[in-house]
Short mmCIF file of C-alpha atoms in Angstrom, two decimals:
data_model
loop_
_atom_site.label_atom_id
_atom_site.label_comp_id
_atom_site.label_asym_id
_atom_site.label_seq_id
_atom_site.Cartn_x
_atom_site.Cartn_y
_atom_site.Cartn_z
CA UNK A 1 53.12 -66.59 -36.45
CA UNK A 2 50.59 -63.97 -37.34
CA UNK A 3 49.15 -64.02 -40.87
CA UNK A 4 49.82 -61.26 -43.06
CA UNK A 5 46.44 -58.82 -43.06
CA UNK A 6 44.28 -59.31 -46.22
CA UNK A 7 46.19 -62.88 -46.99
CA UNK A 8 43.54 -65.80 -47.83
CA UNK A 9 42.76 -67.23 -44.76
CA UNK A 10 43.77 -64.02 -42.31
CA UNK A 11 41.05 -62.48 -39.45
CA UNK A 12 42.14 -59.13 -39.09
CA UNK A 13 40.22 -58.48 -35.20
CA UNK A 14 40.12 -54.72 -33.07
CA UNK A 15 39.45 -54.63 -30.23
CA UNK A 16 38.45 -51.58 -28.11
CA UNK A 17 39.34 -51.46 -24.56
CA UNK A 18 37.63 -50.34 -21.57
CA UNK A 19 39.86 -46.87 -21.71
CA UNK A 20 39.00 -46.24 -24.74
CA UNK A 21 41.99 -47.78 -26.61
CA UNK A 22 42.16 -49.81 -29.45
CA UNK A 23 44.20 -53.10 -30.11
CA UNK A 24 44.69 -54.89 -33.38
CA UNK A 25 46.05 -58.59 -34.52
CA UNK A 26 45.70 -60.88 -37.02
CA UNK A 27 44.71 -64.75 -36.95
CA UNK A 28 44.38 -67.75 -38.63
CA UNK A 29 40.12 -67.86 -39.90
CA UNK A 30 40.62 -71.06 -37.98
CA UNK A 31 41.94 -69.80 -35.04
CA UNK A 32 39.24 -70.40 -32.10
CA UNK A 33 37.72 -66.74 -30.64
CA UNK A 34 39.45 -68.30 -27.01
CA UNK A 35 42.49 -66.45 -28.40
CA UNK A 36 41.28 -63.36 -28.70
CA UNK A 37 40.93 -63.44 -24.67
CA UNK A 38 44.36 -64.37 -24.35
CA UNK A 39 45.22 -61.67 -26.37
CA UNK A 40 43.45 -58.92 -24.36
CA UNK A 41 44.51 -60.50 -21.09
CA UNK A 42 48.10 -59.97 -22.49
CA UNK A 43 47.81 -56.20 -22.86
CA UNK A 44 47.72 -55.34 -19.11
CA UNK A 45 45.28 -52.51 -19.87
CA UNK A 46 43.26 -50.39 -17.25
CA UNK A 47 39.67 -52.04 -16.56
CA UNK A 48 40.19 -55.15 -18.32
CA UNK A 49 39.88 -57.80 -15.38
CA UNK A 50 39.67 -61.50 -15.93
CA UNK A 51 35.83 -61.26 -16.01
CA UNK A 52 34.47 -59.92 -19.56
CA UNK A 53 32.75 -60.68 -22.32
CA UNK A 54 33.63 -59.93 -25.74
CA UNK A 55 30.92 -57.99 -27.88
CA UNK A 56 30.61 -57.52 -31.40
CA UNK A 57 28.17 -54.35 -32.17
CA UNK A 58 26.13 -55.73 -35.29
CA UNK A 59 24.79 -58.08 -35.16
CA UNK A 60 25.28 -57.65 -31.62
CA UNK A 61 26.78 -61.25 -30.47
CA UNK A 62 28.43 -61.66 -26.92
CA UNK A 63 31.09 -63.65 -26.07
CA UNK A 64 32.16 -65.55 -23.35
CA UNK A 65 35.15 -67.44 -22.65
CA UNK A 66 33.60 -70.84 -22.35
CA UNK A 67 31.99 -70.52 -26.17
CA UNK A 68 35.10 -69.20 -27.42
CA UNK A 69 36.73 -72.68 -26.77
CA UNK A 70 34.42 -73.76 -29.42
CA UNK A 71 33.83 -70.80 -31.74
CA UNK A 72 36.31 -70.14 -34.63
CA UNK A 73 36.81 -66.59 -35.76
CA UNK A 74 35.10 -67.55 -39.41
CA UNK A 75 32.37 -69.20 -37.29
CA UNK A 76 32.02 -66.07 -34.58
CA UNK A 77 31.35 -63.69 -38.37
CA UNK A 78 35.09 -61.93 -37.67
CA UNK A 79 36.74 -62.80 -40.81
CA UNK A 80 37.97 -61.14 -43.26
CA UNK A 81 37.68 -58.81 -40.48
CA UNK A 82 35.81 -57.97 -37.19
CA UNK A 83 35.57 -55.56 -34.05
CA UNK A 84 35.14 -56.36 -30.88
CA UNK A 85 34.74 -53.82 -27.33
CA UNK A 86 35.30 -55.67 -24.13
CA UNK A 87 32.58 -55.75 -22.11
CA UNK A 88 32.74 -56.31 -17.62
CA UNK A 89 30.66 -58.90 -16.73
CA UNK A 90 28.96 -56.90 -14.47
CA UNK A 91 27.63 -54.34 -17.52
CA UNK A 92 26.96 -57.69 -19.89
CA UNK A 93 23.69 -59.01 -17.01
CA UNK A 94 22.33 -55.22 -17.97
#
């Protein structure tokens, strides 16, 4: 289950989405950054295909799948809370 926002031990993460949209959830601090993938792949939203990157703005850190296996959220900087923007690969090589 989803923590309550602003309980000890809650992530509170937004993402915005390629169309401009913006998605919110809350995690566990322990909760590996992995999840938040599986959470935007869930949302079915325009321009979000199965290659991205997830980018925090400052400090500017970029995600990819493969380190968010092994990156919690408390680790990634994204607790008590964080925002995200998904990213297409093909911007993130600019």
């Amino acid at each position: 289950p989803e923590p309550a926002p602003g309980s000890s031990g809650a992530a509170v993460v937004r993402v915005r989405l390629p169309d401009g949209s913006f998605a919110q959830r809350s995690y566990a601090d322990g909760t590996c950054v992995s999840e938040l993938f599986d959470f935007v792949d869930s949302l079915d939203s325009p321009g979000v295909s199965w290659s991205y990157s997830l980018v925090s703005t400052y400090p500017r850190k970029v995600f990819s799948r493969a380190e968010g296996l092994q990156t919690s959220l408390a680790e990634a900087g994204l607790v008590p809370t964080g925002a995200l923007f998904v990213q297409p690969d093909s911007e993130a090589e600019n």
